[in-house]
Amino acid sequence: MNEKILIVCSKSHIDLAREYKDYYKIGVERGCLDLIKAGLPINYAVGDFDSVSEDEFKEIEAYSDELVRFPAAKDLIDGEIAIQYAVSRKPQEVVFIADGSRIDMTIAAVGLVAEYDVILRNDDNYCYLLKEGNNFVPYKEGYKYISFLSFDKSLVNIRGFLYNAENLAVSWKSVNATSNEFVDKVGGNVEVFSGQTLAFYCN
Amino acid sequence: MNEKILIVCSKSHIDLAREYKDYYKIGVERGCLDLIKAGLPINYAVGDFDSVSEDEFKEIEAYSDELVRFPAAKDLIDGEIAIQYAVSRKPQEVVFIADGSRIDMTIAAVGLVAEYDVILRNDDNYCYLLKEGNNFVPYKEGYKYISFLSFDKSLVNIRGFLYNAENLAVSWKSVNATSNEFVDKVGGNVEVFSGQTLAFYCN
């Protein structure tokens, strides 16, 4: 399928209406309110909705084609239910907007990128999973750094960036892989031999 | 040695003067300014100091017993040099204050907790490495949740919390281990059989 899906969990300054107008839109909890604020209809609203007021919930209901309320005591972290539903639609792309101050939740969100092959985005970060084999990693306006990290120790070649390396073991912290930079606003190449390698655009 | 060390990389609302008065104090980059603001002398200042003005640098120099300036093009992420120096003093405890919006840096900082057995702290999180064997995890005022995560898949028993489990494989996201809660403001126990398990207090 050619469907692209946007999942909104958190507030951001991203122009949702401009960038994601044609996406199938899923709102998670208060993320529904951000879709509404952007003037976008919600295709699928999901959450326990404990974090919204009764009036907000009514507004979300009114803007949603479909709403699924699940109980607060749940096994999956917020957002994973939305990702599982999104992935079940076999889309071409899933963008997951999430942000917050909790480090455990941040790590869990990055784990979801690796597990479900979705894009994690917020005001300061754009993170996705590289494929095994060669990956062209394009320059993206608005980001200074590109980092490569892995939870399970991957093996890669990094070429065409400011810092390059051959047969580099990438972990949660890797010389030549963290805070790398683009040269002349052109992309570079990352060849993944084994393991799951995540790319992070950030500032 | 009984020395305790505080490393300050980032601004926070933590009352450094009250909580860490008797610690050996290391300032990293602009973290030096936070120590000065708290009225605390700096025992060891470290960084490339590209992020401070000339006047700020002079102030830092004046407040520091020792200052080590390293070149900007470096292999180690900011703060790791400070941690390596701290650990070389064989202290009883190292607290590392770091915060920021970059997810790659957040993950790298958590990796440093696992690698060097230091405590990572900021306004919203308190993270440390559990030991192999039994760990009493005390209730801490001001935090609602306690999460357990592992980069390398650890095996644990979790007892005495709201959610408990036997022989649980803990990864970057674990049912019964993320967003766990204390019962009656009393601590619980985590027995680590294998792997590196990190505890996160957060809100």
mmCIF file of C-alpha atoms in Angstrom:
data_model
loop_
_atom_site.group_PDB
_atom_site.id
_atom_site.type_symbol
_atom_site.label_atom_id
_atom_site.label_comp_id
_atom_site.label_asym_id
_atom_site.label_seq_id
_atom_site.Cartn_x
_atom_site.Cartn_y
_atom_site.Cartn_z
ATOM 1 C CA MET A 1 0.000 0.000 0.000
ATOM 2 C CA ASN A 2 1.020 3.610 -0.505
ATOM 3 C CA GLU A 3 -0.573 4.849 2.675
ATOM 4 C CA LYS A 4 1.542 7.027 4.964
ATOM 5 C CA ILE A 5 0.625 7.323 8.613
ATOM 6 C CA LEU A 6 1.233 10.063 11.167
ATOM 7 C CA ILE A 7 0.966 9.261 14.869
ATOM 8 C CA VAL A 8 0.885 12.269 17.181
ATOM 9 C CA CYS A 9 1.636 11.650 20.864
ATOM 10 C CA SER A 10 3.136 14.995 21.822
ATOM 11 C CA LYS A 11 3.014 18.687 21.160
ATOM 12 C CA SER A 12 5.565 20.090 18.741
ATOM 13 C CA HIS A 13 6.257 23.093 16.574
ATOM 14 C CA ILE A 14 6.161 20.910 13.481
ATOM 15 C CA ASP A 15 3.740 22.235 10.871
ATOM 16 C CA LEU A 16 1.531 19.141 10.807
ATOM 17 C CA ALA A 17 -0.990 20.584 8.355
ATOM 18 C CA ARG A 18 1.711 21.400 5.791
ATOM 19 C CA GLU A 19 3.947 18.363 6.195
ATOM 20 C CA TYR A 20 1.445 15.619 6.920
ATOM 21 C CA LYS A 21 -1.808 16.759 5.327
ATOM 22 C CA ASP A 22 -2.181 13.626 3.194
ATOM 23 C CA TYR A 23 -1.196 11.156 5.897
ATOM 24 C CA TYR A 24 -3.629 8.861 7.694
ATOM 25 C CA LYS A 25 -3.672 10.544 11.105
ATOM 26 C CA ILE A 26 -3.633 8.799 14.478
ATOM 27 C CA GLY A 27 -3.880 10.798 17.687
ATOM 28 C CA VAL A 28 -2.692 9.354 21.002
ATOM 29 C CA GLU A 29 -4.069 10.928 24.157
ATOM 30 C CA ARG A 30 -3.349 14.676 24.167
ATOM 31 C CA GLY A 31 -1.750 14.286 20.757
ATOM 32 C CA CYS A 32 -5.328 14.313 19.450
ATOM 33 C CA LEU A 33 -5.606 17.921 20.590
ATOM 34 C CA ASP A 34 -2.553 18.879 18.538
ATOM 35 C CA LEU A 35 -4.096 17.386 15.420
ATOM 36 C CA ILE A 36 -7.296 19.321 16.109
ATOM 37 C CA LYS A 37 -5.304 22.516 16.702
ATOM 38 C CA ALA A 38 -3.609 21.993 13.342
ATOM 39 C CA GLY A 39 -7.063 21.835 11.754
ATOM 40 C CA LEU A 40 -6.617 18.190 10.850
ATOM 41 C CA PRO A 41 -9.315 15.543 11.205
ATOM 42 C CA ILE A 42 -8.320 12.469 13.228
ATOM 43 C CA ASN A 43 -8.732 9.146 11.489
ATOM 44 C CA TYR A 44 -8.062 7.080 14.582
ATOM 45 C CA ALA A 45 -7.911 8.289 18.189
ATOM 46 C CA VAL A 46 -6.447 6.022 20.842
ATOM 47 C CA GLY A 47 -5.565 6.185 24.530
ATOM 48 C CA ASP A 48 -6.948 5.770 28.010
ATOM 49 C CA PHE A 49 -7.701 9.512 27.863
ATOM 50 C CA ASP A 50 -6.998 9.965 31.559
ATOM 51 C CA SER A 51 -4.911 13.004 30.699
ATOM 52 C CA VAL A 52 -7.682 14.989 28.975
ATOM 53 C CA SER A 53 -10.654 16.808 30.513
ATOM 54 C CA GLU A 54 -14.229 15.737 29.797
ATOM 55 C CA ASP A 55 -14.687 18.666 27.408
ATOM 56 C CA GLU A 56 -11.460 17.830 25.607
ATOM 57 C CA PHE A 57 -12.553 14.220 25.295
ATOM 58 C CA LYS A 58 -15.859 15.310 23.721
ATOM 59 C CA GLU A 59 -13.934 17.488 21.269
ATOM 60 C CA ILE A 60 -11.651 14.585 20.383
ATOM 61 C CA GLU A 61 -14.673 12.313 19.872
ATOM 62 C CA ALA A 62 -16.257 14.870 17.560
ATOM 63 C CA TYR A 63 -13.122 15.153 15.406
ATOM 64 C CA SER A 64 -12.361 11.437 15.220
ATOM 65 C CA ASP A 65 -13.545 8.964 12.601
ATOM 66 C CA GLU A 66 -12.804 6.172 15.052
ATOM 67 C CA LEU A 67 -11.945 6.270 18.750
ATOM 68 C CA VAL A 68 -10.549 3.394 20.804
ATOM 69 C CA ARG A 69 -10.376 3.843 24.550
ATOM 70 C CA PHE A 70 -8.293 1.308 26.405
ATOM 71 C CA PRO A 71 -7.971 0.819 30.164
ATOM 72 C CA ALA A 72 -5.269 2.706 32.059
ATOM 73 C CA ALA A 73 -3.641 -0.442 33.447
ATOM 74 C CA LYS A 74 -1.958 -1.595 30.270
ATOM 75 C CA ASP A 75 1.033 -3.661 29.340
ATOM 76 C CA LEU A 76 2.141 -1.501 26.418
ATOM 77 C CA ILE A 77 3.598 1.937 26.769
ATOM 78 C CA ASP A 78 1.577 4.845 25.414
ATOM 79 C CA GLY A 79 1.899 4.991 21.684
ATOM 80 C CA GLU A 80 2.835 1.375 21.067
ATOM 81 C CA ILE A 81 -0.827 0.420 20.604
ATOM 82 C CA ALA A 82 -1.044 3.177 17.990
ATOM 83 C CA ILE A 83 2.117 1.931 16.274
ATOM 84 C CA GLN A 84 0.861 -1.655 16.242
ATOM 85 C CA TYR A 85 -2.398 -0.518 14.676
ATOM 86 C CA ALA A 86 -0.529 1.639 12.145
ATOM 87 C CA VAL A 87 1.804 -1.192 11.158
ATOM 88 C CA SER A 88 -1.158 -3.568 10.768
ATOM 89 C CA ARG A 89 -2.346 -1.335 7.898
ATOM 90 C CA LYS A 90 0.890 -2.163 6.039
ATOM 91 C CA PRO A 91 1.752 1.450 5.280
ATOM 92 C CA GLN A 92 4.659 2.802 3.283
ATOM 93 C CA GLU A 93 5.786 5.045 6.151
ATOM 94 C CA VAL A 94 4.916 5.711 9.779
ATOM 95 C CA VAL A 95 5.975 8.943 11.492
ATOM 96 C CA PHE A 96 5.665 8.946 15.271
ATOM 97 C CA ILE A 97 5.767 12.338 17.021
ATOM 98 C CA ALA A 98 6.787 11.945 20.642
ATOM 99 C CA ASP A 99 8.645 14.076 23.127
ATOM 100 C CA GLY A 100 9.110 14.399 26.842
ATOM 101 C CA SER A 101 11.483 14.713 29.717
ATOM 102 C CA ARG A 102 11.422 11.092 30.905
ATOM 103 C CA ILE A 103 14.609 9.306 29.828
ATOM 104 C CA ASP A 104 13.083 5.836 30.246
ATOM 105 C CA MET A 105 10.252 6.772 27.894
ATOM 106 C CA THR A 106 12.691 8.324 25.411
ATOM 107 C CA ILE A 107 14.689 5.100 25.292
ATOM 108 C CA ALA A 108 11.500 3.060 24.965
ATOM 109 C CA ALA A 109 10.388 5.278 22.054
ATOM 110 C CA VAL A 110 13.712 4.733 20.299
ATOM 111 C CA GLY A 111 13.264 1.033 20.925
ATOM 112 C CA LEU A 112 9.923 1.254 19.093
ATOM 113 C CA VAL A 113 11.734 2.779 16.107
ATOM 114 C CA ALA A 114 13.961 -0.291 15.993
ATOM 115 C CA GLU A 115 11.183 -2.804 16.631
ATOM 116 C CA TYR A 116 8.553 -1.446 14.236
ATOM 117 C CA ASP A 117 10.674 0.459 11.709
ATOM 118 C CA VAL A 118 8.912 3.778 12.264
ATOM 119 C CA ILE A 119 10.266 7.343 12.184
ATOM 120 C CA LEU A 120 10.471 9.131 15.547
ATOM 121 C CA ARG A 121 10.294 12.878 15.326
ATOM 122 C CA ASN A 122 10.007 15.900 17.602
ATOM 123 C CA ASP A 123 11.210 19.508 17.551
ATOM 124 C CA ASP A 124 14.841 18.530 17.999
ATOM 125 C CA ASN A 125 15.231 15.008 16.648
ATOM 126 C CA TYR A 126 14.457 12.876 13.619
ATOM 127 C CA CYS A 127 15.312 9.211 14.130
ATOM 128 C CA TYR A 128 14.890 6.170 11.907
ATOM 129 C CA LEU A 129 16.168 2.663 11.371
ATOM 130 C CA LEU A 130 18.710 1.994 8.630
ATOM 131 C CA LYS A 131 18.283 -1.075 6.475
ATOM 132 C CA GLU A 132 20.754 -3.896 6.157
ATOM 133 C CA GLY A 133 22.934 -3.160 3.148
ATOM 134 C CA ASN A 134 23.652 0.270 1.783
ATOM 135 C CA ASN A 135 21.734 3.326 2.987
ATOM 136 C CA PHE A 136 21.970 6.773 1.466
ATOM 137 C CA VAL A 137 21.484 9.192 4.360
ATOM 138 C CA PRO A 138 20.406 12.509 2.834
ATOM 139 C CA TYR A 139 21.271 15.910 4.218
ATOM 140 C CA LYS A 140 18.244 17.461 5.922
ATOM 141 C CA GLU A 141 17.859 21.210 6.261
ATOM 142 C CA GLY A 142 17.615 22.351 9.863
ATOM 143 C CA TYR A 143 19.793 19.682 11.462
ATOM 144 C CA LYS A 144 23.464 20.117 12.272
ATOM 145 C CA TYR A 145 24.423 16.634 13.439
ATOM 146 C CA ILE A 146 23.841 13.086 12.302
ATOM 147 C CA SER A 147 24.516 10.306 14.798
ATOM 148 C CA PHE A 148 24.429 6.537 14.414
ATOM 149 C CA LEU A 149 23.628 4.382 17.424
ATOM 150 C CA SER A 150 22.747 0.797 18.076
ATOM 151 C CA PHE A 151 21.315 -1.073 21.057
ATOM 152 C CA ASP A 152 22.602 -4.420 19.857
ATOM 153 C CA LYS A 153 26.074 -3.522 18.500
ATOM 154 C CA SER A 154 25.933 -3.250 14.738
ATOM 155 C CA LEU A 155 28.742 -3.321 12.209
ATOM 156 C CA VAL A 156 28.855 -0.582 9.570
ATOM 157 C CA ASN A 157 30.840 1.402 7.030
ATOM 158 C CA ILE A 158 30.353 5.173 7.239
ATOM 159 C CA ARG A 159 31.346 7.127 4.132
ATOM 160 C CA GLY A 160 30.916 10.649 2.828
ATOM 161 C CA PHE A 161 30.449 12.361 6.192
ATOM 162 C CA LEU A 162 32.864 14.543 8.183
ATOM 163 C CA TYR A 163 33.929 11.477 10.197
ATOM 164 C CA ASN A 164 34.131 8.191 8.334
ATOM 165 C CA ALA A 165 34.972 4.641 9.331
ATOM 166 C CA GLU A 166 35.193 1.128 7.945
ATOM 167 C CA ASN A 167 33.920 -1.932 9.793
ATOM 168 C CA LEU A 168 32.922 0.166 12.764
ATOM 169 C CA ALA A 169 31.173 -1.530 15.687
ATOM 170 C CA VAL A 170 28.361 0.863 16.562
ATOM 171 C CA SER A 171 26.886 0.758 20.044
ATOM 172 C CA TRP A 172 25.046 3.258 22.231
ATOM 173 C CA LYS A 173 28.156 5.463 21.927
ATOM 174 C CA SER A 174 30.566 5.258 19.060
ATOM 175 C CA VAL A 175 33.581 7.263 18.122
ATOM 176 C CA ASN A 176 33.118 8.581 14.567
ATOM 177 C CA ALA A 177 29.418 7.776 14.709
ATOM 178 C CA THR A 178 28.001 10.197 17.308
ATOM 179 C CA SER A 179 27.716 13.901 16.393
ATOM 180 C CA ASN A 180 28.879 13.252 12.862
ATOM 181 C CA GLU A 181 28.281 16.021 10.319
ATOM 182 C CA PHE A 182 27.319 16.388 6.688
ATOM 183 C CA VAL A 183 29.853 17.800 4.263
ATOM 184 C CA ASP A 184 28.702 20.523 1.821
ATOM 185 C CA LYS A 185 25.048 19.801 2.679
ATOM 186 C CA VAL A 186 25.261 16.538 0.745
ATOM 187 C CA GLY A 187 24.245 13.164 2.147
ATOM 188 C CA GLY A 188 26.526 10.273 2.990
ATOM 189 C CA ASN A 189 26.345 6.494 2.927
ATOM 190 C CA VAL A 190 26.037 3.974 5.721
ATOM 191 C CA GLU A 191 26.457 0.329 4.865
ATOM 192 C CA VAL A 192 25.026 -1.934 7.557
ATOM 193 C CA PHE A 193 26.534 -5.430 7.704
ATOM 194 C CA SER A 194 24.790 -6.648 10.851
ATOM 195 C CA GLY A 195 22.704 -5.394 13.739
ATOM 196 C CA GLN A 196 20.148 -2.614 13.990
ATOM 197 C CA THR A 197 21.582 0.837 13.355
ATOM 198 C CA LEU A 198 19.581 3.943 14.110
ATOM 199 C CA ALA A 199 20.191 7.302 12.443
ATOM 200 C CA PHE A 200 19.525 10.464 14.458
ATOM 201 C CA TYR A 201 19.330 13.920 12.924
ATOM 202 C CA CYS A 202 19.642 16.527 15.660
ATOM 203 C CA ASN A 203 20.927 19.915 16.693
ATOM 204 C CA MET B 1 38.325 6.318 49.319
ATOM 205 C CA ASN B 2 35.271 8.015 50.723
ATOM 206 C CA GLU B 3 35.320 10.848 48.226
ATOM 207 C CA LYS B 4 32.077 11.660 46.456
ATOM 208 C CA ILE B 5 32.175 13.510 43.166
ATOM 209 C CA LEU B 6 29.662 15.789 41.461
ATOM 210 C CA ILE B 7 29.980 16.453 37.722
ATOM 211 C CA VAL B 8 27.843 19.293 36.383
ATOM 212 C CA CYS B 9 27.284 19.429 32.618
ATOM 213 C CA SER B 10 23.880 21.095 32.488
ATOM 214 C CA LYS B 11 21.668 23.588 34.198
ATOM 215 C CA SER B 12 19.095 22.240 36.625
ATOM 216 C CA HIS B 13 16.873 23.305 39.485
ATOM 217 C CA ILE B 14 18.689 20.932 41.802
ATOM 218 C CA ASP B 15 19.938 22.694 44.941
ATOM 219 C CA LEU B 16 23.608 21.899 44.353
ATOM 220 C CA ALA B 17 24.840 23.854 47.362
ATOM 221 C CA ARG B 18 22.562 21.972 49.737
ATOM 222 C CA GLU B 19 22.805 18.479 48.247
ATOM 223 C CA TYR B 20 26.393 18.373 47.061
ATOM 224 C CA LYS B 21 28.283 20.819 49.258
ATOM 225 C CA ASP B 22 30.813 18.234 50.426
ATOM 226 C CA TYR B 23 31.371 16.624 47.042
ATOM 227 C CA TYR B 24 34.492 17.085 44.933
ATOM 228 C CA LYS B 25 33.066 19.290 42.176
ATOM 229 C CA ILE B 26 33.801 19.000 38.466
ATOM 230 C CA GLY B 27 32.341 21.493 36.005
ATOM 231 C CA VAL B 28 32.028 20.653 32.309
ATOM 232 C CA GLU B 29 31.715 23.576 29.897
ATOM 233 C CA ARG B 30 28.751 25.755 30.887
ATOM 234 C CA GLY B 31 28.149 23.451 33.839
ATOM 235 C CA CYS B 32 30.980 25.401 35.482
ATOM 236 C CA LEU B 33 28.734 28.471 35.470
ATOM 237 C CA ASP B 34 26.037 26.588 37.369
ATOM 238 C CA LEU B 35 28.488 25.631 40.075
ATOM 239 C CA ILE B 36 29.597 29.270 40.329
ATOM 240 C CA LYS B 37 25.953 30.411 40.455
ATOM 241 C CA ALA B 38 25.372 27.977 43.325
ATOM 242 C CA GLY B 39 28.260 29.644 45.152
ATOM 243 C CA LEU B 40 30.376 26.529 44.947
ATOM 244 C CA PRO B 41 34.082 26.509 44.149
ATOM 245 C CA ILE B 42 35.099 24.275 41.236
ATOM 246 C CA ASN B 43 37.746 21.691 41.969
ATOM 247 C CA TYR B 44 38.249 20.697 38.361
ATOM 248 C CA ALA B 45 36.950 22.475 35.242
ATOM 249 C CA VAL B 46 37.040 20.677 31.928
ATOM 250 C CA GLY B 47 35.861 21.290 28.362
ATOM 251 C CA ASP B 48 36.797 22.902 25.085
ATOM 252 C CA PHE B 49 34.960 26.003 26.384
ATOM 253 C CA ASP B 50 33.757 26.932 22.915
ATOM 254 C CA SER B 51 30.297 27.476 24.350
ATOM 255 C CA VAL B 52 31.308 30.166 26.875
ATOM 256 C CA SER B 53 32.203 33.802 26.260
ATOM 257 C CA GLU B 54 35.668 35.167 27.038
ATOM 258 C CA ASP B 55 34.381 36.850 30.199
ATOM 259 C CA GLU B 56 32.674 33.653 31.318
ATOM 260 C CA PHE B 57 35.869 31.717 30.695
ATOM 261 C CA LYS B 58 37.824 34.158 32.872
ATOM 262 C CA GLU B 59 35.230 33.764 35.624
ATOM 263 C CA ILE B 60 35.482 29.983 35.387
ATOM 264 C CA GLU B 61 39.288 30.181 35.561
ATOM 265 C CA ALA B 62 39.074 32.355 38.649
ATOM 266 C CA TYR B 63 36.743 29.915 40.438
ATOM 267 C CA SER B 64 38.600 26.737 39.469
ATOM 268 C CA ASP B 65 41.375 25.015 41.382
ATOM 269 C CA GLU B 66 42.360 23.256 38.182
ATOM 270 C CA LEU B 67 41.252 23.828 34.584
ATOM 271 C CA VAL B 68 41.841 21.477 31.671
ATOM 272 C CA ARG B 69 40.999 22.756 28.203
ATOM 273 C CA PHE B 70 40.863 20.136 25.469
ATOM 274 C CA PRO B 71 40.546 20.687 21.717
ATOM 275 C CA ALA B 72 37.067 20.804 20.169
ATOM 276 C CA ALA B 73 37.732 17.930 17.774
ATOM 277 C CA LYS B 74 37.592 15.085 20.244
ATOM 278 C CA ASP B 75 36.714 11.439 20.228
ATOM 279 C CA LEU B 76 34.824 11.402 23.498
ATOM 280 C CA ILE B 77 31.473 12.989 24.013
ATOM 281 C CA ASP B 78 31.264 15.953 26.352
ATOM 282 C CA GLY B 79 31.305 14.790 29.899
ATOM 283 C CA GLU B 80 33.003 11.455 29.354
ATOM 284 C CA ILE B 81 36.430 12.997 29.929
ATOM 285 C CA ALA B 82 35.103 14.339 33.218
ATOM 286 C CA ILE B 83 33.703 10.926 34.158
ATOM 287 C CA GLN B 84 36.973 9.190 33.296
ATOM 288 C CA TYR B 85 38.861 11.665 35.469
ATOM 289 C CA ALA B 86 36.335 11.254 38.280
ATOM 290 C CA VAL B 87 36.515 7.463 38.160
ATOM 291 C CA SER B 88 40.334 7.584 38.179
ATOM 292 C CA ARG B 89 40.094 9.115 41.673
ATOM 293 C CA LYS B 90 38.373 5.901 42.841
ATOM 294 C CA PRO B 91 35.483 7.677 44.530
ATOM 295 C CA GLN B 92 32.641 6.187 46.510
ATOM 296 C CA GLU B 93 30.020 7.846 44.292
ATOM 297 C CA VAL B 94 29.852 9.930 41.117
ATOM 298 C CA VAL B 95 26.766 12.017 40.295
ATOM 299 C CA PHE B 96 26.598 13.297 36.723
ATOM 300 C CA ILE B 97 24.143 16.137 36.018
ATOM 301 C CA ALA B 98 23.233 16.229 32.349
ATOM 302 C CA ASP B 99 20.179 17.244 30.396
ATOM 303 C CA GLY B 100 19.226 18.242 26.898
ATOM 304 C CA SER B 101 16.908 17.747 23.988
ATOM 305 C CA ARG B 102 19.172 15.537 21.835
ATOM 306 C CA ILE B 103 18.025 11.917 22.016
ATOM 307 C CA ASP B 104 21.387 10.571 20.789
ATOM 308 C CA MET B 105 23.180 12.387 23.611
ATOM 309 C CA THR B 106 20.597 11.199 26.147
ATOM 310 C CA ILE B 107 21.181 7.591 25.122
ATOM 311 C CA ALA B 108 24.947 8.121 25.199
ATOM 312 C CA ALA B 109 24.666 9.582 28.708
ATOM 313 C CA VAL B 110 22.695 6.538 29.879
ATOM 314 C CA GLY B 111 25.379 4.390 28.274
ATOM 315 C CA LEU B 112 27.945 6.173 30.432
ATOM 316 C CA VAL B 113 25.925 5.250 33.517
ATOM 317 C CA ALA B 114 26.223 1.589 32.512
ATOM 318 C CA GLU B 115 29.886 1.800 31.484
ATOM 319 C CA TYR B 116 31.252 3.784 34.424
ATOM 320 C CA ASP B 117 28.691 3.030 37.150
ATOM 321 C CA VAL B 118 27.817 6.678 37.763
ATOM 322 C CA ILE B 119 24.507 8.295 38.705
ATOM 323 C CA LEU B 120 22.822 10.399 36.006
ATOM 324 C CA ARG B 121 20.564 13.095 37.309
ATOM 325 C CA ASN B 122 18.578 16.064 36.035
ATOM 326 C CA ASP B 123 15.348 17.827 36.979
ATOM 327 C CA ASP B 124 13.181 14.915 35.876
ATOM 328 C CA ASN B 125 15.307 11.777 36.117
ATOM 329 C CA TYR B 126 17.605 9.913 38.478
ATOM 330 C CA CYS B 127 19.268 6.922 36.865
ATOM 331 C CA TYR B 128 21.797 4.394 38.133
ATOM 332 C CA LEU B 129 23.154 0.929 37.514
ATOM 333 C CA LEU B 130 21.969 -1.963 39.659
ATOM 334 C CA LYS B 131 24.503 -4.482 40.888
ATOM 335 C CA GLU B 132 24.490 -8.153 40.115
ATOM 336 C CA GLY B 133 22.691 -9.898 42.940
ATOM 337 C CA ASN B 134 20.095 -8.339 45.178
ATOM 338 C CA ASN B 135 19.438 -4.574 45.104
ATOM 339 C CA PHE B 136 17.195 -2.736 47.504
ATOM 340 C CA VAL B 137 15.686 0.126 45.488
ATOM 341 C CA PRO B 138 14.519 2.726 48.006
ATOM 342 C CA TYR B 139 11.508 4.981 47.570
ATOM 343 C CA LYS B 140 12.614 8.516 46.719
ATOM 344 C CA GLU B 141 10.455 11.521 47.503
ATOM 345 C CA GLY B 142 9.504 13.499 44.407
ATOM 346 C CA TYR B 143 9.414 10.655 41.891
ATOM 347 C CA LYS B 144 6.264 8.830 40.871
ATOM 348 C CA TYR B 145 7.664 6.064 38.658
ATOM 349 C CA ILE B 146 10.518 3.609 38.786
ATOM 350 C CA SER B 147 11.536 1.916 35.535
ATOM 351 C CA PHE B 148 14.077 -0.807 34.839
ATOM 352 C CA LEU B 149 15.760 -0.954 31.444
ATOM 353 C CA SER B 150 18.671 -2.746 29.886
ATOM 354 C CA PHE B 151 20.619 -2.276 26.668
ATOM 355 C CA ASP B 152 21.929 -5.834 26.718
ATOM 356 C CA LYS B 153 18.887 -7.814 27.909
ATOM 357 C CA SER B 154 19.231 -8.596 31.561
ATOM 358 C CA LEU B 155 17.431 -11.188 33.666
ATOM 359 C CA VAL B 156 15.853 -10.082 36.949
ATOM 360 C CA ASN B 157 13.349 -10.681 39.708
ATOM 361 C CA ILE B 158 11.256 -7.640 40.652
ATOM 362 C CA ARG B 159 9.582 -7.798 44.064
ATOM 363 C CA GLY B 160 7.774 -5.397 46.342
ATOM 364 C CA PHE B 161 6.645 -2.911 43.681
ATOM 365 C CA LEU B 162 3.207 -2.354 42.147
ATOM 366 C CA TYR B 163 4.175 -4.645 39.248
ATOM 367 C CA ASN B 164 6.351 -7.635 40.055
ATOM 368 C CA ALA B 165 7.900 -10.404 38.010
ATOM 369 C CA GLU B 166 10.141 -13.461 38.323
ATOM 370 C CA ASN B 167 12.897 -14.257 35.817
ATOM 371 C CA LEU B 168 11.964 -11.274 33.686
ATOM 372 C CA ALA B 169 14.062 -10.522 30.620
ATOM 373 C CA VAL B 170 14.554 -6.752 30.757
ATOM 374 C CA SER B 171 15.339 -4.894 27.559
ATOM 375 C CA TRP B 172 14.883 -1.293 26.381
ATOM 376 C CA LYS B 173 11.161 -1.832 26.954
ATOM 377 C CA SER B 174 9.794 -4.364 29.381
ATOM 378 C CA VAL B 175 6.314 -5.179 30.510
ATOM 379 C CA ASN B 176 6.177 -4.932 34.321
ATOM 380 C CA ALA B 177 9.485 -3.076 34.377
ATOM 381 C CA THR B 178 8.715 0.304 32.756
ATOM 382 C CA SER B 179 6.623 2.840 34.707
ATOM 383 C CA ASN B 180 6.555 0.631 37.765
ATOM 384 C CA GLU B 181 5.488 2.264 41.029
ATOM 385 C CA PHE B 182 6.366 2.093 44.700
ATOM 386 C CA VAL B 183 3.804 0.763 47.157
ATOM 387 C CA ASP B 184 3.187 2.750 50.364
ATOM 388 C CA LYS B 185 6.322 4.841 49.736
ATOM 389 C CA VAL B 186 8.471 1.855 50.627
ATOM 390 C CA GLY B 187 11.260 0.512 48.440
ATOM 391 C CA GLY B 188 11.325 -2.764 46.560
ATOM 392 C CA ASN B 189 13.895 -5.343 45.561
ATOM 393 C CA VAL B 190 15.460 -6.134 42.219
ATOM 394 C CA GLU B 191 17.586 -9.228 41.955
ATOM 395 C CA VAL B 192 19.839 -9.129 38.887
ATOM 396 C CA PHE B 193 20.956 -12.535 37.592
ATOM 397 C CA SER B 194 22.703 -11.377 34.428
ATOM 398 C CA GLY B 195 23.150 -8.318 32.240
ATOM 399 C CA GLN B 196 23.274 -4.631 33.083
ATOM 400 C CA THR B 197 20.031 -3.293 34.521
ATOM 401 C CA LEU B 198 19.448 0.418 34.906
ATOM 402 C CA ALA B 199 16.999 1.913 37.387
ATOM 403 C CA PHE B 200 15.239 5.152 36.444
ATOM 404 C CA TYR B 201 13.327 7.283 38.910
ATOM 405 C CA CYS B 202 11.111 9.720 37.030
ATOM 406 C CA ASN B 203 7.822 11.587 36.891
#
